[in-house]
Amino acid sequence: MMEQLPEEIEDIERGFPNEPEDLATRVTQLIKLNEGEEGVELWKKHSIYKVHAAMAAVNPGAFTPKVVSMGPYHHGKEHLMPMEVHKQRAARRFILDSGNSIKDFIDGLWEVLPELMDSYSQLDPVWREDKNKGRFLELMLIDGCFLIEILHIRGEISGNYDEHDPILSFNGTLSYPLVEDLMMLENQVPFTALEKLLTIQNGGAPEQNSEFIKDFMPLFLYGRKHPDVRKGMHMLDVARHGLFKLELSDDGVSQLLAVGKEITEHGGFVGANEETLKYVGEMHPAKRSRSVMELCRAGVKFRKAEDETIPLTSIVFENNGVITIPVIPLHFLSEVQGCNMVAFELIHPGTFFPTLSYFTFMKGLLTSAADVRHLRSLKIIQSTESSDDAIVETFKMFAKDTELVTPGTRLYQVQDQLHKFYDARMTGCKGIIWEWYTSLKQKYFKNPWTSISVAAAIILLAFAAVQTYYTALPYWYSKHHKNN
């Protein structure tokens, strides 16, 4: 049997201390945590944040867990308490299967306790008090074991649960609310905790942790293995790296250095990514994006990338006017995932916004239902649940109030190439010709039978012209000779 777990942390959630001395101690802790160099060093360790109200207003339901709490931010909330018994069951099974004692895992987590606490940017100082550090450690143990067991079940290597188990079974882990809760920024467990638990389970072989990331996290996140998955700060970050990659253009490094210099000269924005984004946008105004249908009228051809495991940001534009776009799996990339990935990039310093840049780029392409339909017809967009109009609105929400694609990235380069290609094709008389040509092509040459009919009509017209010419030729010839 698993050892009895300590009672829930009700005293932490009762509010501020009532005694002046206790209140003074609390305020002193708050000031000390954020003063001078110590505060700056602490900021660098943060990776799990609370989403501020203005950001959460974009999609209020995307940031608050509905069935399970992970970590301290939402722990103890009444509507999430029913899941606690399942988390404890998972922790018990994980520990028993490992062959280690609870004390082994406690000792291991204790070694990294300061790092785990520092991962949370708005951790209540009460958690740092000596009397509550053990409870925080217990939270990391239970939540970390639960998450690892969920990943094991999805990888079909844990057969110790009944197939009808409502949570700890393959079908149970497919629960949509559960999956979405585990992708929320405020609901993350530091990867350091998972790594420590796995290292103890594997008998001190940390290199096996990378295999765990490579083999099991992609199955949970994307439903398949993914070659480009690597270690992140937490599971949301791992998912973000797998889908959105910061790919630099040929002169990308110099462009990013120039942007960094501009920001530094402007005064620098430590941790204020939204302000940074606004400033960079003013320094590098975005070119007007063209929609899918506008680009089609200019002769751009859209093509689906053959490799469905490459990052969504791996969009390529060729000189012959062909743009290749990776498959957009909206059945995996939900509104909750997208909103939380964007929130993380806007809050965490140094991300350079690959997710937000992608959503901004796609928002420019998808401005109408017709744009979505065209990409659906090419199997680039794969979603049967959302309507065309809903997909347009989703990308607008993901990239709300921004038009900037990060300078120096491949996406920025592709956006610039499309802009130049469109202007070259659609300026002056060329534009009129291309409008006419693409309109004719779309109207008459999409269906092979229509194409055959048009070709036949052209041939008949040519024959009629030739017949008319030869019919008129004797008359013209005789008249010409009479005049002579």
JSON list of N, CA and C in Angstrom, two decimals, residues 334-401:
[
{"chain": "A", "resi": 334, "resn": "SER", "atom": "N", "xyz": [-5.59, 22.55, -30.96]},
{"chain": "A", "resi": 334, "resn": "SER", "atom": "CA", "xyz": [-6.87, 23.11, -30.54]},
{"chain": "A", "resi": 334, "resn": "SER", "atom": "C", "xyz": [-6.71, 24.58, -30.17]},
{"chain": "A", "resi": 335, "resn": "GLU", "atom": "N", "xyz": [-7.84, 25.24, -29.92]},
{"chain": "A", "resi": 335, "resn": "GLU", "atom": "CA", "xyz": [-7.80, 26.63, -29.47]},
{"chain": "A", "resi": 335, "resn": "GLU", "atom": "C", "xyz": [-7.05, 26.77, -28.16]},
{"chain": "A", "resi": 336, "resn": "VAL", "atom": "N", "xyz": [-7.24, 25.81, -27.26]},
{"chain": "A", "resi": 336, "resn": "VAL", "atom": "CA", "xyz": [-6.56, 25.86, -25.96]},
{"chain": "A", "resi": 336, "resn": "VAL", "atom": "C", "xyz": [-5.05, 25.77, -26.15]},
{"chain": "A", "resi": 337, "resn": "GLN", "atom": "N", "xyz": [-4.59, 24.83, -26.95]},
{"chain": "A", "resi": 337, "resn": "GLN", "atom": "CA", "xyz": [-3.15, 24.71, -27.19]},
{"chain": "A", "resi": 337, "resn": "GLN", "atom": "C", "xyz": [-2.59, 25.97, -27.82]},
{"chain": "A", "resi": 338, "resn": "GLY", "atom": "N", "xyz": [-3.25, 26.45, -28.87]},
{"chain": "A", "resi": 338, "resn": "GLY", "atom": "CA", "xyz": [-2.76, 27.63, -29.57]},
{"chain": "A", "resi": 338, "resn": "GLY", "atom": "C", "xyz": [-2.68, 28.84, -28.68]},
{"chain": "A", "resi": 339, "resn": "CYS", "atom": "N", "xyz": [-3.74, 29.11, -27.92]},
{"chain": "A", "resi": 339, "resn": "CYS", "atom": "CA", "xyz": [-3.77, 30.28, -27.04]},
{"chain": "A", "resi": 339, "resn": "CYS", "atom": "C", "xyz": [-2.69, 30.20, -25.97]},
{"chain": "A", "resi": 340, "resn": "ASN", "atom": "N", "xyz": [-2.48, 29.01, -25.41]},
{"chain": "A", "resi": 340, "resn": "ASN", "atom": "CA", "xyz": [-1.49, 28.87, -24.34]},
{"chain": "A", "resi": 340, "resn": "ASN", "atom": "C", "xyz": [-0.06, 28.93, -24.87]},
{"chain": "A", "resi": 341, "resn": "MET", "atom": "N", "xyz": [0.17, 28.43, -26.07]},
{"chain": "A", "resi": 341, "resn": "MET", "atom": "CA", "xyz": [1.50, 28.56, -26.66]},
{"chain": "A", "resi": 341, "resn": "MET", "atom": "C", "xyz": [1.83, 30.02, -26.94]},
{"chain": "A", "resi": 342, "resn": "VAL", "atom": "N", "xyz": [0.86, 30.75, -27.47]},
{"chain": "A", "resi": 342, "resn": "VAL", "atom": "CA", "xyz": [1.07, 32.17, -27.73]},
{"chain": "A", "resi": 342, "resn": "VAL", "atom": "C", "xyz": [1.29, 32.92, -26.42]},
{"chain": "A", "resi": 343, "resn": "ALA", "atom": "N", "xyz": [0.50, 32.61, -25.40]},
{"chain": "A", "resi": 343, "resn": "ALA", "atom": "CA", "xyz": [0.65, 33.27, -24.10]},
{"chain": "A", "resi": 343, "resn": "ALA", "atom": "C", "xyz": [2.05, 33.02, -23.54]},
{"chain": "A", "resi": 344, "resn": "PHE", "atom": "N", "xyz": [2.54, 31.80, -23.66]},
{"chain": "A", "resi": 344, "resn": "PHE", "atom": "CA", "xyz": [3.89, 31.49, -23.17]},
{"chain": "A", "resi": 344, "resn": "PHE", "atom": "C", "xyz": [4.93, 32.33, -23.90]},
{"chain": "A", "resi": 345, "resn": "GLU", "atom": "N", "xyz": [4.82, 32.42, -25.22]},
{"chain": "A", "resi": 345, "resn": "GLU", "atom": "CA", "xyz": [5.80, 33.20, -25.99]},
{"chain": "A", "resi": 345, "resn": "GLU", "atom": "C", "xyz": [5.75, 34.68, -25.65]},
{"chain": "A", "resi": 346, "resn": "LEU", "atom": "N", "xyz": [4.57, 35.19, -25.37]},
{"chain": "A", "resi": 346, "resn": "LEU", "atom": "CA", "xyz": [4.45, 36.61, -25.04]},
{"chain": "A", "resi": 346, "resn": "LEU", "atom": "C", "xyz": [4.97, 36.93, -23.64]},
{"chain": "A", "resi": 347, "resn": "ILE", "atom": "N", "xyz": [4.98, 35.94, -22.75]},
{"chain": "A", "resi": 347, "resn": "ILE", "atom": "CA", "xyz": [5.41, 36.19, -21.37]},
{"chain": "A", "resi": 347, "resn": "ILE", "atom": "C", "xyz": [6.87, 35.81, -21.16]},
{"chain": "A", "resi": 348, "resn": "HIS", "atom": "N", "xyz": [7.30, 34.68, -21.71]},
{"chain": "A", "resi": 348, "resn": "HIS", "atom": "CA", "xyz": [8.65, 34.17, -21.45]},
{"chain": "A", "resi": 348, "resn": "HIS", "atom": "C", "xyz": [9.67, 34.88, -22.33]},
{"chain": "A", "resi": 349, "resn": "PRO", "atom": "N", "xyz": [10.72, 35.48, -21.76]},
{"chain": "A", "resi": 349, "resn": "PRO", "atom": "CA", "xyz": [11.70, 36.23, -22.56]},
{"chain": "A", "resi": 349, "resn": "PRO", "atom": "C", "xyz": [12.49, 35.33, -23.50]},
{"chain": "A", "resi": 350, "resn": "GLY", "atom": "N", "xyz": [12.84, 35.89, -24.68]},
{"chain": "A", "resi": 350, "resn": "GLY", "atom": "CA", "xyz": [13.77, 35.23, -25.57]},
{"chain": "A", "resi": 350, "resn": "GLY", "atom": "C", "xyz": [13.20, 34.16, -26.47]},
{"chain": "A", "resi": 351, "resn": "THR", "atom": "N", "xyz": [11.89, 34.11, -26.66]},
{"chain": "A", "resi": 351, "resn": "THR", "atom": "CA", "xyz": [11.32, 33.07, -27.52]},
{"chain": "A", "resi": 351, "resn": "THR", "atom": "C", "xyz": [11.37, 33.43, -29.00]},
{"chain": "A", "resi": 352, "resn": "PHE", "atom": "N", "xyz": [11.37, 34.73, -29.32]},
{"chain": "A", "resi": 352, "resn": "PHE", "atom": "CA", "xyz": [11.32, 35.24, -30.69]},
{"chain": "A", "resi": 352, "resn": "PHE", "atom": "C", "xyz": [10.05, 34.83, -31.44]},
{"chain": "A", "resi": 353, "resn": "PHE", "atom": "N", "xyz": [9.06, 34.39, -30.72]},
{"chain": "A", "resi": 353, "resn": "PHE", "atom": "CA", "xyz": [7.69, 34.25, -31.21]},
{"chain": "A", "resi": 353, "resn": "PHE", "atom": "C", "xyz": [7.48, 33.37, -32.44]},
{"chain": "A", "resi": 354, "resn": "PRO", "atom": "N", "xyz": [8.04, 32.17, -32.53]},
{"chain": "A", "resi": 354, "resn": "PRO", "atom": "CA", "xyz": [7.77, 31.34, -33.72]},
{"chain": "A", "resi": 354, "resn": "PRO", "atom": "C", "xyz": [6.31, 30.94, -33.87]},
{"chain": "A", "resi": 355, "resn": "THR", "atom": "N", "xyz": [5.63, 30.65, -32.74]},
{"chain": "A", "resi": 355, "resn": "THR", "atom": "CA", "xyz": [4.22, 30.26, -32.80]},
{"chain": "A", "resi": 355, "resn": "THR", "atom": "C", "xyz": [3.37, 31.44, -33.26]},
{"chain": "A", "resi": 356, "resn": "LEU", "atom": "N", "xyz": [3.58, 32.58, -32.64]},
{"chain": "A", "resi": 356, "resn": "LEU", "atom": "CA", "xyz": [2.80, 33.77, -32.98]},
{"chain": "A", "resi": 356, "resn": "LEU", "atom": "C", "xyz": [3.07, 34.19, -34.42]},
{"chain": "A", "resi": 357, "resn": "SER", "atom": "N", "xyz": [4.32, 34.08, -34.87]},
{"chain": "A", "resi": 357, "resn": "SER", "atom": "CA", "xyz": [4.66, 34.43, -36.25]},
{"chain": "A", "resi": 357, "resn": "SER", "atom": "C", "xyz": [3.91, 33.53, -37.23]},
{"chain": "A", "resi": 358, "resn": "TYR", "atom": "N", "xyz": [3.84, 32.25, -36.92]},
{"chain": "A", "resi": 358, "resn": "TYR", "atom": "CA", "xyz": [3.12, 31.31, -37.80]},
{"chain": "A", "resi": 358, "resn": "TYR", "atom": "C", "xyz": [1.64, 31.67, -37.86]},
{"chain": "A", "resi": 359, "resn": "PHE", "atom": "N", "xyz": [1.03, 31.91, -36.71]},
{"chain": "A", "resi": 359, "resn": "PHE", "atom": "CA", "xyz": [-0.39, 32.25, -36.69]},
{"chain": "A", "resi": 359, "resn": "PHE", "atom": "C", "xyz": [-0.65, 33.56, -37.43]},
{"chain": "A", "resi": 360, "resn": "THR", "atom": "N", "xyz": [0.26, 34.52, -37.29]},
{"chain": "A", "resi": 360, "resn": "THR", "atom": "CA", "xyz": [0.12, 35.79, -38.00]},
{"chain": "A", "resi": 360, "resn": "THR", "atom": "C", "xyz": [0.21, 35.57, -39.50]},
{"chain": "A", "resi": 361, "resn": "PHE", "atom": "N", "xyz": [1.16, 34.76, -39.92]},
{"chain": "A", "resi": 361, "resn": "PHE", "atom": "CA", "xyz": [1.32, 34.45, -41.35]},
{"chain": "A", "resi": 361, "resn": "PHE", "atom": "C", "xyz": [0.07, 33.78, -41.90]},
{"chain": "A", "resi": 362, "resn": "MET", "atom": "N", "xyz": [-0.45, 32.79, -41.18]},
{"chain": "A", "resi": 362, "resn": "MET", "atom": "CA", "xyz": [-1.64, 32.07, -41.64]},
{"chain": "A", "resi": 362, "resn": "MET", "atom": "C", "xyz": [-2.88, 32.95, -41.58]},
{"chain": "A", "resi": 363, "resn": "LYS", "atom": "N", "xyz": [-2.93, 33.85, -40.61]},
{"chain": "A", "resi": 363, "resn": "LYS", "atom": "CA", "xyz": [-4.07, 34.78, -40.55]},
{"chain": "A", "resi": 363, "resn": "LYS", "atom": "C", "xyz": [-4.13, 35.63, -41.81]},
{"chain": "A", "resi": 364, "resn": "GLY", "atom": "N", "xyz": [-2.96, 36.01, -42.34]},
{"chain": "A", "resi": 364, "resn": "GLY", "atom": "CA", "xyz": [-2.93, 36.77, -43.58]},
{"chain": "A", "resi": 364, "resn": "GLY", "atom": "C", "xyz": [-3.39, 35.96, -44.78]},
{"chain": "A", "resi": 365, "resn": "LEU", "atom": "N", "xyz": [-3.09, 34.66, -44.78]},
{"chain": "A", "resi": 365, "resn": "LEU", "atom": "CA", "xyz": [-3.51, 33.79, -45.89]},
{"chain": "A", "resi": 365, "resn": "LEU", "atom": "C", "xyz": [-5.00, 33.48, -45.84]},
{"chain": "A", "resi": 366, "resn": "LEU", "atom": "N", "xyz": [-5.53, 33.27, -44.63]},
{"chain": "A", "resi": 366, "resn": "LEU", "atom": "CA", "xyz": [-6.91, 32.80, -44.47]},
{"chain": "A", "resi": 366, "resn": "LEU", "atom": "C", "xyz": [-7.81, 33.94, -44.01]},
{"chain": "A", "resi": 367, "resn": "THR", "atom": "N", "xyz": [-8.33, 34.68, -44.98]},
{"chain": "A", "resi": 367, "resn": "THR", "atom": "CA", "xyz": [-9.20, 35.81, -44.64]},
{"chain": "A", "resi": 367, "resn": "THR", "atom": "C", "xyz": [-10.67, 35.54, -44.96]},
{"chain": "A", "resi": 368, "resn": "SER", "atom": "N", "xyz": [-10.94, 34.44, -45.64]},
{"chain": "A", "resi": 368, "resn": "SER", "atom": "CA", "xyz": [-12.33, 34.12, -46.00]},
{"chain": "A", "resi": 368, "resn": "SER", "atom": "C", "xyz": [-12.51, 32.61, -46.06]},
{"chain": "A", "resi": 369, "resn": "ALA", "atom": "N", "xyz": [-13.76, 32.20, -46.09]},
{"chain": "A", "resi": 369, "resn": "ALA", "atom": "CA", "xyz": [-14.07, 30.77, -46.19]},
{"chain": "A", "resi": 369, "resn": "ALA", "atom": "C", "xyz": [-13.52, 30.16, -47.48]},
{"chain": "A", "resi": 370, "resn": "ALA", "atom": "N", "xyz": [-13.47, 30.97, -48.54]},
{"chain": "A", "resi": 370, "resn": "ALA", "atom": "CA", "xyz": [-12.94, 30.47, -49.82]},
{"chain": "A", "resi": 370, "resn": "ALA", "atom": "C", "xyz": [-11.46, 30.10, -49.70]},
{"chain": "A", "resi": 371, "resn": "ASP", "atom": "N", "xyz": [-10.71, 30.87, -48.91]},
{"chain": "A", "resi": 371, "resn": "ASP", "atom": "CA", "xyz": [-9.30, 30.56, -48.69]},
{"chain": "A", "resi": 371, "resn": "ASP", "atom": "C", "xyz": [-9.15, 29.20, -47.99]},
{"chain": "A", "resi": 372, "resn": "VAL", "atom": "N", "xyz": [-9.98, 28.99, -46.97]},
{"chain": "A", "resi": 372, "resn": "VAL", "atom": "CA", "xyz": [-9.93, 27.73, -46.23]},
{"chain": "A", "resi": 372, "resn": "VAL", "atom": "C", "xyz": [-10.32, 26.56, -47.13]},
{"chain": "A", "resi": 373, "resn": "ARG", "atom": "N", "xyz": [-11.37, 26.76, -47.92]},
{"chain": "A", "resi": 373, "resn": "ARG", "atom": "CA", "xyz": [-11.84, 25.68, -48.82]},
{"chain": "A", "resi": 373, "resn": "ARG", "atom": "C", "xyz": [-10.74, 25.25, -49.78]},
{"chain": "A", "resi": 374, "resn": "HIS", "atom": "N", "xyz": [-9.99, 26.23, -50.28]},
{"chain": "A", "resi": 374, "resn": "HIS", "atom": "CA", "xyz": [-8.93, 25.90, -51.24]},
{"chain": "A", "resi": 374, "resn": "HIS", "atom": "C", "xyz": [-7.85, 25.04, -50.57]},
{"chain": "A", "resi": 375, "resn": "LEU", "atom": "N", "xyz": [-7.45, 25.40, -49.36]},
{"chain": "A", "resi": 375, "resn": "LEU", "atom": "CA", "xyz": [-6.43, 24.61, -48.66]},
{"chain": "A", "resi": 375, "resn": "LEU", "atom": "C", "xyz": [-6.98, 23.26, -48.21]},
{"chain": "A", "resi": 376, "resn": "ARG", "atom": "N", "xyz": [-8.27, 23.21, -47.91]},
{"chain": "A", "resi": 376, "resn": "ARG", "atom": "CA", "xyz": [-8.90, 21.91, -47.60]},
{"chain": "A", "resi": 376, "resn": "ARG", "atom": "C", "xyz": [-8.85, 20.99, -48.83]},
{"chain": "A", "resi": 377, "resn": "SER", "atom": "N", "xyz": [-9.13, 21.55, -49.99]},
{"chain": "A", "resi": 377, "resn": "SER", "atom": "CA", "xyz": [-9.17, 20.75, -51.22]},
{"chain": "A", "resi": 377, "resn": "SER", "atom": "C", "xyz": [-7.81, 20.14, -51.53]},
{"chain": "A", "resi": 378, "resn": "LEU", "atom": "N", "xyz": [-6.75, 20.78, -51.04]},
{"chain": "A", "resi": 378, "resn": "LEU", "atom": "CA", "xyz": [-5.39, 20.28, -51.25]},
{"chain": "A", "resi": 378, "resn": "LEU", "atom": "C", "xyz": [-4.90, 19.44, -50.08]},
{"chain": "A", "resi": 379, "resn": "LYS", "atom": "N", "xyz": [-5.79, 19.19, -49.10]},
{"chain": "A", "resi": 379, "resn": "LYS", "atom": "CA", "xyz": [-5.47, 18.40, -47.90]},
{"chain": "A", "resi": 379, "resn": "LYS", "atom": "C", "xyz": [-4.43, 19.08, -47.02]},
{"chain": "A", "resi": 380, "resn": "ILE", "atom": "N", "xyz": [-4.24, 20.38, -47.18]},
{"chain": "A", "resi": 380, "resn": "ILE", "atom": "CA", "xyz": [-3.32, 21.11, -46.30]},
{"chain": "A", "resi": 380, "resn": "ILE", "atom": "C", "xyz": [-3.98, 21.35, -44.95]},
{"chain": "A", "resi": 381, "resn": "ILE", "atom": "N", "xyz": [-5.24, 21.75, -44.96]},
{"chain": "A", "resi": 381, "resn": "ILE", "atom": "CA", "xyz": [-6.01, 21.86, -43.72]},
{"chain": "A", "resi": 381, "resn": "ILE", "atom": "C", "xyz": [-6.80, 20.57, -43.55]},
{"chain": "A", "resi": 382, "resn": "GLN", "atom": "N", "xyz": [-6.61, 19.93, -42.41]},
{"chain": "A", "resi": 382, "resn": "GLN", "atom": "CA", "xyz": [-7.31, 18.68, -42.13]},
{"chain": "A", "resi": 382, "resn": "GLN", "atom": "C", "xyz": [-8.12, 18.84, -40.85]},
{"chain": "A", "resi": 383, "resn": "SER", "atom": "N", "xyz": [-9.39, 19.12, -41.02]},
{"chain": "A", "resi": 383, "resn": "SER", "atom": "CA", "xyz": [-10.31, 19.26, -39.89]},
{"chain": "A", "resi": 383, "resn": "SER", "atom": "C", "xyz": [-11.72, 19.02, -40.38]},
{"chain": "A", "resi": 384, "resn": "THR", "atom": "N", "xyz": [-12.41, 18.13, -39.73]},
{"chain": "A", "resi": 384, "resn": "THR", "atom": "CA", "xyz": [-13.80, 17.86, -40.10]},
{"chain": "A", "resi": 384, "resn": "THR", "atom": "C", "xyz": [-14.77, 18.48, -39.10]},
{"chain": "A", "resi": 385, "resn": "GLU", "atom": "N", "xyz": [-14.23, 18.98, -37.98]},
{"chain": "A", "resi": 385, "resn": "GLU", "atom": "CA", "xyz": [-15.09, 19.48, -36.91]},
{"chain": "A", "resi": 385, "resn": "GLU", "atom": "C", "xyz": [-15.42, 20.96, -37.06]},
{"chain": "A", "resi": 386, "resn": "SER", "atom": "N", "xyz": [-14.51, 21.74, -37.60]},
{"chain": "A", "resi": 386, "resn": "SER", "atom": "CA", "xyz": [-14.70, 23.19, -37.68]},
{"chain": "A", "resi": 386, "resn": "SER", "atom": "C", "xyz": [-15.15, 23.60, -39.07]},
{"chain": "A", "resi": 387, "resn": "SER", "atom": "N", "xyz": [-16.02, 24.58, -39.12]},
{"chain": "A", "resi": 387, "resn": "SER", "atom": "CA", "xyz": [-16.46, 25.12, -40.41]},
{"chain": "A", "resi": 387, "resn": "SER", "atom": "C", "xyz": [-15.36, 26.01, -40.98]},
{"chain": "A", "resi": 388, "resn": "ASP", "atom": "N", "xyz": [-15.48, 26.35, -42.25]},
{"chain": "A", "resi": 388, "resn": "ASP", "atom": "CA", "xyz": [-14.49, 27.21, -42.89]},
{"chain": "A", "resi": 388, "resn": "ASP", "atom": "C", "xyz": [-14.41, 28.56, -42.20]},
{"chain": "A", "resi": 389, "resn": "ASP", "atom": "N", "xyz": [-15.57, 29.15, -41.92]},
{"chain": "A", "resi": 389, "resn": "ASP", "atom": "CA", "xyz": [-15.59, 30.45, -41.25]},
{"chain": "A", "resi": 389, "resn": "ASP", "atom": "C", "xyz": [-14.99, 30.37, -39.85]},
{"chain": "A", "resi": 390, "resn": "ALA", "atom": "N", "xyz": [-15.25, 29.26, -39.15]},
{"chain": "A", "resi": 390, "resn": "ALA", "atom": "CA", "xyz": [-14.72, 29.10, -37.79]},
{"chain": "A", "resi": 390, "resn": "ALA", "atom": "C", "xyz": [-13.20, 29.03, -37.80]},
{"chain": "A", "resi": 391, "resn": "ILE", "atom": "N", "xyz": [-12.63, 28.39, -38.81]},
{"chain": "A", "resi": 391, "resn": "ILE", "atom": "CA", "xyz": [-11.16, 28.30, -38.91]},
{"chain": "A", "resi": 391, "resn": "ILE", "atom": "C", "xyz": [-10.56, 29.68, -39.16]},
{"chain": "A", "resi": 392, "resn": "VAL", "atom": "N", "xyz": [-11.21, 30.48, -39.99]},
{"chain": "A", "resi": 392, "resn": "VAL", "atom": "CA", "xyz": [-10.75, 31.85, -40.20]},
{"chain": "A", "resi": 392, "resn": "VAL", "atom": "C", "xyz": [-10.72, 32.62, -38.88]},
{"chain": "A", "resi": 393, "resn": "GLU", "atom": "N", "xyz": [-11.80, 32.51, -38.12]},
{"chain": "A", "resi": 393, "resn": "GLU", "atom": "CA", "xyz": [-11.89, 33.22, -36.84]},
{"chain": "A", "resi": 393, "resn": "GLU", "atom": "C", "xyz": [-10.88, 32.69, -35.83]},
{"chain": "A", "resi": 394, "resn": "THR", "atom": "N", "xyz": [-10.58, 31.40, -35.88]},
{"chain": "A", "resi": 394, "resn": "THR", "atom": "CA", "xyz": [-9.60, 30.82, -34.95]},
{"chain": "A", "resi": 394, "resn": "THR", "atom": "C", "xyz": [-8.23, 31.44, -35.16]},
{"chain": "A", "resi": 395, "resn": "PHE", "atom": "N", "xyz": [-7.79, 31.56, -36.40]},
{"chain": "A", "resi": 395, "resn": "PHE", "atom": "CA", "xyz": [-6.48, 32.15, -36.66]},
{"chain": "A", "resi": 395, "resn": "PHE", "atom": "C", "xyz": [-6.47, 33.64, -36.33]},
{"chain": "A", "resi": 396, "resn": "LYS", "atom": "N", "xyz": [-7.59, 34.31, -36.51]},
{"chain": "A", "resi": 396, "resn": "LYS", "atom": "CA", "xyz": [-7.67, 35.71, -36.10]},
{"chain": "A", "resi": 396, "resn": "LYS", "atom": "C", "xyz": [-7.49, 35.83, -34.59]},
{"chain": "A", "resi": 397, "resn": "MET", "atom": "N", "xyz": [-8.08, 34.90, -33.85]},
{"chain": "A", "resi": 397, "resn": "MET", "atom": "CA", "xyz": [-7.98, 34.93, -32.39]},
{"chain": "A", "resi": 397, "resn": "MET", "atom": "C", "xyz": [-6.55, 34.62, -31.94]},
{"chain": "A", "resi": 398, "resn": "PHE", "atom": "N", "xyz": [-5.92, 33.63, -32.58]},
{"chain": "A", "resi": 398, "resn": "PHE", "atom": "CA", "xyz": [-4.55, 33.27, -32.21]},
{"chain": "A", "resi": 398, "resn": "PHE", "atom": "C", "xyz": [-3.60, 34.47, -32.37]},
{"chain": "A", "resi": 399, "resn": "ALA", "atom": "N", "xyz": [-3.79, 35.25, -33.43]},
{"chain": "A", "resi": 399, "resn": "ALA", "atom": "CA", "xyz": [-2.88, 36.36, -33.72]},
{"chain": "A", "resi": 399, "resn": "ALA", "atom": "C", "xyz": [-3.59, 37.69, -33.57]},
{"chain": "A", "resi": 400, "resn": "LYS", "atom": "N", "xyz": [-4.36, 37.82, -32.52]},
{"chain": "A", "resi": 400, "resn": "LYS", "atom": "CA", "xyz": [-5.13, 39.04, -32.29]},
{"chain": "A", "resi": 400, "resn": "LYS", "atom": "C", "xyz": [-4.20, 40.22, -32.04]},
{"chain": "A", "resi": 401, "resn": "ASP", "atom": "N", "xyz": [-4.50, 41.34, -32.68]},
{"chain": "A", "resi": 401, "resn": "ASP", "atom": "CA", "xyz": [-3.80, 42.61, -32.47]},
{"chain": "A", "resi": 401, "resn": "ASP", "atom": "C", "xyz": [-2.33, 42.58, -32.87]}
]
